[in-house]
Short mmCIF file of C-alpha atoms in Angstrom, two decimals:
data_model
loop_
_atom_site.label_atom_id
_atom_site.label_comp_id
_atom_site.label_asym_id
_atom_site.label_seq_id
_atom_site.Cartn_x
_atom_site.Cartn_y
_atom_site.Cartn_z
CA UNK A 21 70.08 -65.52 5.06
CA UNK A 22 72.29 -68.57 3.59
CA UNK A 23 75.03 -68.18 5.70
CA UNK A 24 72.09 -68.44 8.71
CA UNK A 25 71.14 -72.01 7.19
CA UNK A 26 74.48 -73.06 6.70
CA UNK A 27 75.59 -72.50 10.05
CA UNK A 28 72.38 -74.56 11.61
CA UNK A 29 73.09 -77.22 9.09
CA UNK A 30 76.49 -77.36 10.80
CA UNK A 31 75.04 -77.85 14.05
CA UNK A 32 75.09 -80.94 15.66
CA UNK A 33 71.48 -83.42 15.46
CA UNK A 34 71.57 -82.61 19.45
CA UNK A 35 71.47 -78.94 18.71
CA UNK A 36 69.28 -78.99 15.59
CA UNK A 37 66.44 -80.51 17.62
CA UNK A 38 66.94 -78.33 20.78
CA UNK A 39 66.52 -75.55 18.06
CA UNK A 40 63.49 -76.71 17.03
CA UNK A 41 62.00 -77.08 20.27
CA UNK A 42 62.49 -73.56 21.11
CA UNK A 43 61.39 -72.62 17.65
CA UNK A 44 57.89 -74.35 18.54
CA UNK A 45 57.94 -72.65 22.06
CA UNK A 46 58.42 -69.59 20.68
CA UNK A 47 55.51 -69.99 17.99
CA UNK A 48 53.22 -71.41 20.72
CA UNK A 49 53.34 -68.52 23.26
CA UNK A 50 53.57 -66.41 20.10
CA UNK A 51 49.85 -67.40 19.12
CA UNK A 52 48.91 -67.53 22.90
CA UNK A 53 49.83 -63.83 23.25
CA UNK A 54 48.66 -63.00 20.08
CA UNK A 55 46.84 -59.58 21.48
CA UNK A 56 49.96 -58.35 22.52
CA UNK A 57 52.13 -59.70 19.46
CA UNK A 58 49.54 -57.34 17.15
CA UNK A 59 50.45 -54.95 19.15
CA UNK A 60 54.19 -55.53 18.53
CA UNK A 61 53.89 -55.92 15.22
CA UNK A 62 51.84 -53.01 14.59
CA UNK A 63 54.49 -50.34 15.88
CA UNK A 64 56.82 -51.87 13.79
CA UNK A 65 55.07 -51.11 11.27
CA UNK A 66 55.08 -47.53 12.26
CA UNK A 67 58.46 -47.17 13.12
CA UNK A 68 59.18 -48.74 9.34
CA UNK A 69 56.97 -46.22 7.86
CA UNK A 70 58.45 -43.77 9.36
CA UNK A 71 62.04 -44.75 8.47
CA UNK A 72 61.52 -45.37 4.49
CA UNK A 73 59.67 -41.45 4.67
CA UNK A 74 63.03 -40.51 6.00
CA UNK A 75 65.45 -42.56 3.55
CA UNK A 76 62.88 -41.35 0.80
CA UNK A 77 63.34 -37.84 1.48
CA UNK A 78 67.08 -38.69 1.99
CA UNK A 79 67.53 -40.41 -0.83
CA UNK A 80 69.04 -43.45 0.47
CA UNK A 81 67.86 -47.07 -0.03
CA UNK A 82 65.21 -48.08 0.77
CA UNK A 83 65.19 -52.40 0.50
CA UNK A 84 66.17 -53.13 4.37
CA UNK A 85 63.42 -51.12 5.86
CA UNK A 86 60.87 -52.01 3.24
CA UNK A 87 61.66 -55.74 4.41
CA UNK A 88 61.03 -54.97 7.80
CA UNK A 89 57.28 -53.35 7.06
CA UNK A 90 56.31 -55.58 4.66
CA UNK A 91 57.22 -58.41 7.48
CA UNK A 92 55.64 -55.98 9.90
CA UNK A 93 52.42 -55.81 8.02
CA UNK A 94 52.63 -59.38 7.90
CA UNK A 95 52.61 -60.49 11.16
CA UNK A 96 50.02 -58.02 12.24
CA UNK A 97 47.64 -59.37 10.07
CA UNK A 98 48.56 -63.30 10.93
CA UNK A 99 48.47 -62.20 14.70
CA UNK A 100 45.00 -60.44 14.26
CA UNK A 101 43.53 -63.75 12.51
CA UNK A 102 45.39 -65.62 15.53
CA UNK A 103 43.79 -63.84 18.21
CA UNK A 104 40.33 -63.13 17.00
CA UNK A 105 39.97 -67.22 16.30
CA UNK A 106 41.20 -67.84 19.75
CA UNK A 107 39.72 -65.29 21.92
CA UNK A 108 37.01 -64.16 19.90
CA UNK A 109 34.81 -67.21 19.55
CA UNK A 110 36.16 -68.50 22.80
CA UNK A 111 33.98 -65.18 24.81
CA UNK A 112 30.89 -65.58 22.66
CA UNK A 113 31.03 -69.43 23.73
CA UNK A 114 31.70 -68.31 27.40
CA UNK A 115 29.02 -66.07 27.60
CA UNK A 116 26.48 -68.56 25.99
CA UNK A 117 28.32 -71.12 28.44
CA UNK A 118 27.53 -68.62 31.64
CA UNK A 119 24.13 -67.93 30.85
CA UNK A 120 23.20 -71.64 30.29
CA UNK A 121 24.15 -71.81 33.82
CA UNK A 122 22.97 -69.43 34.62
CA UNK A 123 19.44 -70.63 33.33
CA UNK A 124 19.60 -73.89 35.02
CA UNK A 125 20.34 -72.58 38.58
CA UNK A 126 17.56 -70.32 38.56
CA UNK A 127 15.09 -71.64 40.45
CA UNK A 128 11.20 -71.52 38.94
CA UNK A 129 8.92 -68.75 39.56
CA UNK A 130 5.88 -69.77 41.77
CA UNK A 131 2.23 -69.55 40.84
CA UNK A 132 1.97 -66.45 42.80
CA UNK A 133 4.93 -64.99 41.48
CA UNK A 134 3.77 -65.29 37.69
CA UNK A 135 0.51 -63.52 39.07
CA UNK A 136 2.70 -60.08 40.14
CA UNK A 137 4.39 -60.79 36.83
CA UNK A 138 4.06 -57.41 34.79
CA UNK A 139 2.77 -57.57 31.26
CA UNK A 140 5.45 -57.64 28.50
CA UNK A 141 5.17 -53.96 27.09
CA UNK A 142 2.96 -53.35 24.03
CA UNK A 143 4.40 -52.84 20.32
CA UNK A 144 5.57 -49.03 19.40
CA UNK A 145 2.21 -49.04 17.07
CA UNK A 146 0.21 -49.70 20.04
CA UNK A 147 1.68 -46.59 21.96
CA UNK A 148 1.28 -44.40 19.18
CA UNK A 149 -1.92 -45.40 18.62
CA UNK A 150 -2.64 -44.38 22.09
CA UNK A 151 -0.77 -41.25 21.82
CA UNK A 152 -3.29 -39.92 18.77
CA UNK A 153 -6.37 -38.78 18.41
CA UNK A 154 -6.95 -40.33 15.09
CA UNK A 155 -5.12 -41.91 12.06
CA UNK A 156 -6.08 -40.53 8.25
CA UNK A 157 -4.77 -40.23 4.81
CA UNK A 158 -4.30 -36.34 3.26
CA UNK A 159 -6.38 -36.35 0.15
CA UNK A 160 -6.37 -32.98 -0.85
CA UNK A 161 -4.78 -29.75 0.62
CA UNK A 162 -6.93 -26.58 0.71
CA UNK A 163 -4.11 -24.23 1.54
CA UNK A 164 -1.41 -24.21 3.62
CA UNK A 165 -3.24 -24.46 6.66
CA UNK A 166 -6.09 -27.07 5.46
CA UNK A 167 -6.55 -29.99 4.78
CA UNK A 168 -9.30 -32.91 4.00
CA UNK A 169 -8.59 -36.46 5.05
CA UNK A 170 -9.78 -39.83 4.71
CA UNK A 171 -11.65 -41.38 6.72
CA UNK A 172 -13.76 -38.49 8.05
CA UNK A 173 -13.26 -38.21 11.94
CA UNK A 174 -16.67 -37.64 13.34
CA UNK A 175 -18.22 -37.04 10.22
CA UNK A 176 -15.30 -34.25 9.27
CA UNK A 177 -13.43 -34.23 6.78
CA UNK A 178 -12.11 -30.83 6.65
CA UNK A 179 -8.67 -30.06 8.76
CA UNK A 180 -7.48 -26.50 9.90
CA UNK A 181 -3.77 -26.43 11.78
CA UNK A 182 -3.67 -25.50 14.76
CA UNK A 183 -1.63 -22.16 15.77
CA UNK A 184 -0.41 -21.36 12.34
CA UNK A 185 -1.92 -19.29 10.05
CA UNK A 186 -0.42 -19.13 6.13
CA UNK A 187 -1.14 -16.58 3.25
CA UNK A 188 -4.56 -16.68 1.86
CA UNK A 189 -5.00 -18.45 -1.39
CA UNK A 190 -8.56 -19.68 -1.42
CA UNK A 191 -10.71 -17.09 -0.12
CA UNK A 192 -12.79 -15.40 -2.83
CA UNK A 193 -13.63 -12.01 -1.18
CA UNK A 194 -9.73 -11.77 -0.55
CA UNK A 195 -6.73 -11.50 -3.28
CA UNK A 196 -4.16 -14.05 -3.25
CA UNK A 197 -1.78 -12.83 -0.45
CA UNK A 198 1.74 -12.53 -1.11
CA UNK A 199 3.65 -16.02 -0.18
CA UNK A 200 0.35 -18.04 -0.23
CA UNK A 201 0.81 -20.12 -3.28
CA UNK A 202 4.15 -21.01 -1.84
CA UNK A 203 2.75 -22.31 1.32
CA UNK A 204 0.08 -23.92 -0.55
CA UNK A 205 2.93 -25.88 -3.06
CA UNK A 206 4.96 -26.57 -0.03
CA UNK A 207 2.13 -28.52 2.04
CA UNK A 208 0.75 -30.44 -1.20
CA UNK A 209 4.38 -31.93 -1.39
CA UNK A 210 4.91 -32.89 1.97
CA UNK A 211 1.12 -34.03 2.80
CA UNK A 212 -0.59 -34.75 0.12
CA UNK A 213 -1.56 -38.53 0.04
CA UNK A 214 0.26 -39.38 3.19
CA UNK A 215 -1.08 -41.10 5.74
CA UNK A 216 -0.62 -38.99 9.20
CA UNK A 217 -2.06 -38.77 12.83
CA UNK A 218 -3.95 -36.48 14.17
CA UNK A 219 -4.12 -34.47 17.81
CA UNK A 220 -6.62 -32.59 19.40
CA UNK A 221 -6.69 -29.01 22.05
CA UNK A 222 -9.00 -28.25 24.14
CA UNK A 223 -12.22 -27.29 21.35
CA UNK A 224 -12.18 -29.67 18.33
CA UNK A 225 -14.24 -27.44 16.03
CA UNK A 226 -14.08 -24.17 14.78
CA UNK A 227 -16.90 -22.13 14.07
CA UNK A 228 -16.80 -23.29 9.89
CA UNK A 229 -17.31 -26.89 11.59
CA UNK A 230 -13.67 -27.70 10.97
CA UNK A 231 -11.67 -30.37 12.88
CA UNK A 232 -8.89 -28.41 14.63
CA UNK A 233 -6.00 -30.81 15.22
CA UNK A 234 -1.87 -30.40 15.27
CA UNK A 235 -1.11 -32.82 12.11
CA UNK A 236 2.08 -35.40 12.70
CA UNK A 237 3.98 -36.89 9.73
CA UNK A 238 6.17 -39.90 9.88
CA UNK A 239 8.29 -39.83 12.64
CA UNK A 240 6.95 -37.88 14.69
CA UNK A 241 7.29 -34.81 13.01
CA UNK A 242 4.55 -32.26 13.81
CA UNK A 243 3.76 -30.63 10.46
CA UNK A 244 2.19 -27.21 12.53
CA UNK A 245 5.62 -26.43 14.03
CA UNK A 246 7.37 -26.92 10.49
CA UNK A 247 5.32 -24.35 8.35
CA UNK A 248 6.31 -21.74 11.05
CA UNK A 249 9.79 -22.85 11.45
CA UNK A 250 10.08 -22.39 7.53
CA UNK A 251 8.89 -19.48 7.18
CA UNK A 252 5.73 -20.81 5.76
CA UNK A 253 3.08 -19.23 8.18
CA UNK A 254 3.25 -16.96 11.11
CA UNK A 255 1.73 -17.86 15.01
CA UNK A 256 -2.18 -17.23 15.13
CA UNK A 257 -3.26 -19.26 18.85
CA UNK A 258 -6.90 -19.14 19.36
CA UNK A 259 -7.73 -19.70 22.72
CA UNK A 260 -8.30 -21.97 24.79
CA UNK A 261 -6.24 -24.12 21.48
CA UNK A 262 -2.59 -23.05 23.03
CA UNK A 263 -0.97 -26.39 23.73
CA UNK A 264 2.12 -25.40 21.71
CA UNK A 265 2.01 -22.24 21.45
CA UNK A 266 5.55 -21.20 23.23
CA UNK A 267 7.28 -23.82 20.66
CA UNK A 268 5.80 -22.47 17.63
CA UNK A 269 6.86 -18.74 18.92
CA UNK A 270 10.38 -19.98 19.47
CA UNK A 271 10.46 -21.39 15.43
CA UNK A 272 8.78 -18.09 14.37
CA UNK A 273 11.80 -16.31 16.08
CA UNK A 274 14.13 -18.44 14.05
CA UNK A 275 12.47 -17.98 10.58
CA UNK A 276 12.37 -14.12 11.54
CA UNK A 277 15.90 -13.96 12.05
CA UNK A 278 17.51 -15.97 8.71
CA UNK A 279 14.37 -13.80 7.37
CA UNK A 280 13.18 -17.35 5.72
CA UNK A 281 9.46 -16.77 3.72
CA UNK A 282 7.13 -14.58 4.36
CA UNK A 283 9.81 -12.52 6.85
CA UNK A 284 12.12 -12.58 3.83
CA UNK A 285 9.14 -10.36 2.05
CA UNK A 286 9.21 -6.08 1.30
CA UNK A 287 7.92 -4.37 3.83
CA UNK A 288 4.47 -3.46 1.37
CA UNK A 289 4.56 -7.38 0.54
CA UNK A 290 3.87 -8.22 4.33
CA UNK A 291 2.07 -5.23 4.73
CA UNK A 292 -1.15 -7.56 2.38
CA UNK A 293 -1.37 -10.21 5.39
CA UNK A 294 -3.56 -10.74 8.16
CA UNK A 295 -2.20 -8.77 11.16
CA UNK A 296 -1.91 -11.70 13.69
CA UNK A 297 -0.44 -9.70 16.23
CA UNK A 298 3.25 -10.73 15.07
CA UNK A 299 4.67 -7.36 14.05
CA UNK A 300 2.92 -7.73 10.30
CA UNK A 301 -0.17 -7.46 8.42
CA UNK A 302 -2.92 -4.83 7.42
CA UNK A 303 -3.44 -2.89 10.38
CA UNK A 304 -0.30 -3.13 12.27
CA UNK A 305 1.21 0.29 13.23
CA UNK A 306 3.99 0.66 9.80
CA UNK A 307 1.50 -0.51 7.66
CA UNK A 308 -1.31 1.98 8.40
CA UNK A 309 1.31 5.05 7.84
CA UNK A 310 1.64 3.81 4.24
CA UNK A 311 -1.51 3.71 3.65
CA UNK A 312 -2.72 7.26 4.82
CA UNK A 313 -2.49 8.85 1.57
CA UNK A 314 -0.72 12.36 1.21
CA UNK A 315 -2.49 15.46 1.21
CA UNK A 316 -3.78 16.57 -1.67
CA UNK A 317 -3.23 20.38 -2.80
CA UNK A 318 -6.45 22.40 -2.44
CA UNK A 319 -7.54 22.40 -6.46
CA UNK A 320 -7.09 26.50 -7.74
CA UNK A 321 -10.54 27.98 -8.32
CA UNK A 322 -11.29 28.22 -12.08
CA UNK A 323 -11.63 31.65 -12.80
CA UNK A 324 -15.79 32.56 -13.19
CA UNK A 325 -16.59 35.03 -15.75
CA UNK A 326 -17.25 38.75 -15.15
CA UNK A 327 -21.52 38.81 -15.35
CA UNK A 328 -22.45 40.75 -18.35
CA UNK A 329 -23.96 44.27 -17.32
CA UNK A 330 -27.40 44.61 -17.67
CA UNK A 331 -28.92 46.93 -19.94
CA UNK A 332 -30.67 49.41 -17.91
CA UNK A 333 -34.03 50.72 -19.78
CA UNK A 334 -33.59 54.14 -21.07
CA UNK A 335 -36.20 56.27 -19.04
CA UNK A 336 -39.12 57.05 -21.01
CA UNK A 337 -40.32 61.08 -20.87
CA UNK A 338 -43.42 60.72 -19.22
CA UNK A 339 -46.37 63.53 -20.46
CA UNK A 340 -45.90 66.81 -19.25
CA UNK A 341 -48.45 69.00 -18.21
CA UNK A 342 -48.76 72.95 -16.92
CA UNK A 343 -48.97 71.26 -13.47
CA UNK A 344 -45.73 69.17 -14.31
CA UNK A 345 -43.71 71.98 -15.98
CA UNK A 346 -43.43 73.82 -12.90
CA UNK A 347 -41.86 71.16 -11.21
CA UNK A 348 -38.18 71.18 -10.93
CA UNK A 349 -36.48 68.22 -12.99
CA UNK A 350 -33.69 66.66 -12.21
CA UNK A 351 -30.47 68.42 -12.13
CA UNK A 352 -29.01 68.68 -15.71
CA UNK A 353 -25.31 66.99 -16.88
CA UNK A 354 -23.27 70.07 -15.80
CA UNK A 355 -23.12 72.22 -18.97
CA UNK A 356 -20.12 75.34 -19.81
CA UNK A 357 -20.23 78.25 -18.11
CA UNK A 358 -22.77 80.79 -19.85
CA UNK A 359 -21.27 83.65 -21.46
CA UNK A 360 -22.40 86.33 -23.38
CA UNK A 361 -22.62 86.30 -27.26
CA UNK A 362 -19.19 84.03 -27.76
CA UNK A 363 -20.89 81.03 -28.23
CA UNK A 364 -22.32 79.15 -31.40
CA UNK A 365 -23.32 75.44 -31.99
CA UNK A 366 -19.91 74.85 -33.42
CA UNK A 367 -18.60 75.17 -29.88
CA UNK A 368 -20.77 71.95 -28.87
CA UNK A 369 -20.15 68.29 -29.50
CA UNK A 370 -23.81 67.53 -29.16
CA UNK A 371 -27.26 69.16 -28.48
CA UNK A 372 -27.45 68.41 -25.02
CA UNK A 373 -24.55 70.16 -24.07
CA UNK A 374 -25.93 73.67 -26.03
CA UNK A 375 -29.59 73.13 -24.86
CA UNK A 376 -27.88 73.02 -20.87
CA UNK A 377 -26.51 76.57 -21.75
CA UNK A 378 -29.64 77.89 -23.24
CA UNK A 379 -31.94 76.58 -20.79
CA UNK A 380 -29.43 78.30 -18.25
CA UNK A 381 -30.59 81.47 -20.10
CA UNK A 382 -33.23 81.34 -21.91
CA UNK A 383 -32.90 85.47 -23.35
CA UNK A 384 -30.31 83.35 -25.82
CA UNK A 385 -27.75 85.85 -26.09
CA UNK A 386 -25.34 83.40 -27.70
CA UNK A 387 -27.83 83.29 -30.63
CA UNK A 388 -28.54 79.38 -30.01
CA UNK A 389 -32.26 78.89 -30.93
CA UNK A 390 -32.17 81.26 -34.15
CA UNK A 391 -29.78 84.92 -34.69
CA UNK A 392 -31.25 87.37 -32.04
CA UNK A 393 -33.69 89.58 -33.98
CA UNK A 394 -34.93 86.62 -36.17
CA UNK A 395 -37.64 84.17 -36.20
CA UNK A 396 -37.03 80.44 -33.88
CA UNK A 397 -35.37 77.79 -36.21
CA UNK A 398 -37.21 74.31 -35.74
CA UNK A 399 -38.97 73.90 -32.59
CA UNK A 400 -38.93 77.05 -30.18
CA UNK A 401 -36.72 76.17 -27.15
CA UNK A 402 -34.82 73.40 -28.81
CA UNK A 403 -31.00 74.63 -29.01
CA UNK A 404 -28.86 73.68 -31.74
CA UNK A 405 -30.84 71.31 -33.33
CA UNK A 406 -28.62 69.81 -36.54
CA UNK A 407 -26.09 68.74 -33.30
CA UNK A 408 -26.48 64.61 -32.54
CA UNK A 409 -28.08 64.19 -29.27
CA UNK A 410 -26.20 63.24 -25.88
CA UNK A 411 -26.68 60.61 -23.58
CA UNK A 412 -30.50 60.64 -23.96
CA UNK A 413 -33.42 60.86 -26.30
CA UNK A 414 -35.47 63.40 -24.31
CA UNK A 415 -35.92 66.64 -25.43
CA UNK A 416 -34.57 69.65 -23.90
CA UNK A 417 -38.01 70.07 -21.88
CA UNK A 418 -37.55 67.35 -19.73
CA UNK A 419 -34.32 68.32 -18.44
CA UNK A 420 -35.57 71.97 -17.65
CA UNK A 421 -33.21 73.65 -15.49
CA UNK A 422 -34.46 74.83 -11.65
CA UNK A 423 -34.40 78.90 -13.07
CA UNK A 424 -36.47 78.21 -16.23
CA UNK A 425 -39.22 75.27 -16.67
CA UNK A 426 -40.18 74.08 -19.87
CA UNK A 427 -43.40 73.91 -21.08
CA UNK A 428 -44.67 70.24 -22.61
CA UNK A 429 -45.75 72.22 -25.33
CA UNK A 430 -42.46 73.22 -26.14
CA UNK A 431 -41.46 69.95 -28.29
CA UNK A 432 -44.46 71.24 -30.97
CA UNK A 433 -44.51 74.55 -32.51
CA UNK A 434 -47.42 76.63 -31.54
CA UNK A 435 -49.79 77.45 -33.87
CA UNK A 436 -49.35 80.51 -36.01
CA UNK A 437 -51.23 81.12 -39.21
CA UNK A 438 -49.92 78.59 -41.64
CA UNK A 439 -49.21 76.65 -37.75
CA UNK A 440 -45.46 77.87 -38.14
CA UNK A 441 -43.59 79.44 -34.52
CA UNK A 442 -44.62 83.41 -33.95
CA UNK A 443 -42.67 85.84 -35.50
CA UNK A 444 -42.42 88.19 -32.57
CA UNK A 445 -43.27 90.90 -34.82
CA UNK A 446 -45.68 92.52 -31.84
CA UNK A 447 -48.85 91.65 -33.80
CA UNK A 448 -49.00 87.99 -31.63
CA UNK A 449 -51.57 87.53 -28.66
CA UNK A 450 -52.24 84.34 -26.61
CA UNK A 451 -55.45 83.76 -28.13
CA UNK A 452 -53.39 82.73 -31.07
CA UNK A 453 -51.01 80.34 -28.81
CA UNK A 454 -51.59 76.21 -28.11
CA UNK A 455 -51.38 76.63 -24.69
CA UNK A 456 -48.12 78.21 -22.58
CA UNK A 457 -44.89 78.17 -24.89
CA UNK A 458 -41.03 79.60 -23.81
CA UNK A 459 -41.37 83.16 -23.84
CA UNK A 460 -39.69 84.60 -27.47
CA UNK A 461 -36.51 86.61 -26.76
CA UNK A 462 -37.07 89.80 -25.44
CA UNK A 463 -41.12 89.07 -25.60
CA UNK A 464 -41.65 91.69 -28.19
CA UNK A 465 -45.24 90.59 -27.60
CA UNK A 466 -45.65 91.00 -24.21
CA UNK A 467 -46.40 87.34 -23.39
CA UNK A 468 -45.05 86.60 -20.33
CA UNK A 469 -46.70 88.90 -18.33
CA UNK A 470 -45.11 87.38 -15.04
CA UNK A 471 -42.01 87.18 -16.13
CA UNK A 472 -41.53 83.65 -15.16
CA UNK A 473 -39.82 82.26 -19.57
CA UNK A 474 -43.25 81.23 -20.33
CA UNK A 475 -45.65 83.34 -22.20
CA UNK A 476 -49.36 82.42 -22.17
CA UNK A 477 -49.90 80.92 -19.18
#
């Protein structure tokens, strides 16, 4: 750089001052073409950059090149001021310059024309203001499908959203539906005390005197189409109130999918909503399977206990009479075989076994009423007597077998002298004898005249 000054300090004044004419030149059409001396500058810039990443991963020094950006940078940034000074204010001053002219060569409108004029257009308010039904303020949410507002639009102050229905929260004959309070929370925060508009279908009133309007926010943001899109409620249209009823379907599709709120629930969960004809809800196809309870086993009969026999009233011997004695009685318990003069009462358990083989025969060869030759022991008739009875009580009369018939009188002793039973001594006649008795063994008397076991007849 010094040996560059001393050589134009060497120069002649001629020289010197044609040097510094060109010098100017060259500054003048340097600013003139500023634009294109940015440009310029700018990739040299580059290229420096470039060549000190090179000599930096080289290793090599790096003063000439970092002369030559920094003078780069430089004369962008002088060029930049240049050119935006010259060209930038000069177009803003041409364009106000043209349309000036522009304004005073126009010529002025006619009366008639101002007439066909058409009317400036109205404010954005004005247009939404047309676009509404109403304009309220939330005061209170219900749940996350109503609302009250304020001011009351024909005397209403009650809201219900159209073509959305959310989880019951509110209704006392109903539980609180799973995913209800979370609707509920979710429209308090985004409505509550805001002021929105309000659009009508086709009826305006349900049949709880409701108004039925789609509820915008802010922006245009319709506050139906954003509880389904959340998840928040599922599609319930109501006709003829079906205005937007393939949008809201399209958002439900969406929620379904990312399985945002209630579709996000169990399967029992969204089984406790209203069926709104969406796939979910109590009555839908899944949900009434669950609910069909299983079979339940047939319950094992308690075992009833066995009745208790009932004591059958011993038959009571009824009086006997000479008419009744030769009737046949019923058949006897079947008794040993008879035989002849082997037999004593300590071959029989009880008296109604050895009074069935004496009354089979009554000659008693076996000795059972009394030793054969010797007077009756006890009552005449009556087998065995020191035995214990059988089955029954009656006496051996009343279970007379069909070959011999017992007389009624045999359960007394007859008469005879000091009223004991006859001797059978031969000196014995019926005058002496109660009446017809069993005819004594061998009937030394002569008794039984017709030979039929009973003497006296």
């Amino acid at each position: 750089m010094g040996n560059l000054l001393a050589r134009i300090g060497a120069l002649s004044t001629a020289a010197k001052v044609l040097l510094a004419f060109a010098a100017l030149l060259l500054l003048v059409l340097c600013i003139v073409a500023s634009p294109l001396m940015v440009v310029l500058a700018f990739l040299a810039l580059v290229v420096a950059i470039f060549a000190l990443i090179i000599r930096i991963l080289r290793r090599r020094p790096l003063r000439t090149w970092g002369i030559i950006a920094g003078s780069s940078l430089v004369l962008v940034l002088a060029f930049s001021g240049i050119s935006g000074a010259l060209y930038g204010g000069g177009q803003e001053q041409a364009g106000s310059t043209g349309q000036d002219e522009q304004a005073a060569v126009a010529p002025k409108p006619k009366p008639t024309e101002e007439k066909k004029a058409k009317p400036a257009p109205k404010p954005e308010e004005d247009e939404d203001e047309g676009r509404y039904d109403a304009t309220a303020t939330v005061t209170r949410v219900v749940d996350g499908d109503t609302v009250e507002i304020e001011p009351a639009v024909d005397g209403v102050e009650d809201v219900r959203l159209i073509g959305v229905d959310t989880p019951e929260t509110v209704d006392p004959s109903e539980d609180v539906e799973p995913y209800g309070p979370e609707s509920s929370n979710y429209a308090t925060s985004v409505l509550e005390g805001e002021k929105v508009e309000l659009e009508f279908d086709e009826e305006r009133t349900d049949q709880y005197g409701r108004l039925l309007a789609y509820v915008y926010l802010a922006g245009d943001e319709m506050f139906n189409g954003e509880l389904v899109e959340g998840g928040y409620a599922q599609v319930y249209t109501v006709d003829p109130n079906a205005r937007y009823e393939e949008r809201f379907r399209a958002f439900q599709e969406e929620a379904r999918d990312a399985n945002l709120g209630i579709w996000g629930l169990s399967e029992d969960d969204q089984c406790e909503l209203a069926d709104r004809g969406n796939g979910i809800g109590d009555g839908t196809p899944g949900c009434e399977e669950r609910r069909e309870p299983a079979p339940r086993p047939a319950p094992e009969p308690e075992p009833q206990p066995e009745p208790e026999p009932v004591p059958q009233p011993e038959p009571k011997p009824e009086p006997s009479s000479p008419d009744a004695s030769a009737s046949a009685s019923p058949d006897p318990a079947p008794a040993p075989a008879p035989s002849s003069g082997d037999l004593d009462c300590s071959d029989f358990d009880t008296q109604e076994e050895a009074q069935a083989v004496y009354d089979q025969d009554t000659s008693d060869p076996n000795g059972l009423d009394g030793p054969q030759g010797e007077s009756y022991t006890g009552d005449p008739g009556v087998a065995c007597e020191d035995l214990p009875p059988g089955g029954s009580e009656a006496s051996p009369t009343s279970s007379a077998s069909p070959t011999s018939s017992a007389s009624p009188s045999a359960s007394s002793p007859a008469p005879s002298g000091g009223g004991g039973a006859p001797s059978g001594g031969g000196d014995i006649d019926c005058d002496e004898v109660d009446g017809p008795i069993p005819t004594p063994p061998g009937d030394p008397d002569g008794l039984d005249g017709d030979g039929d076991g009973l003497a006296c007849e």
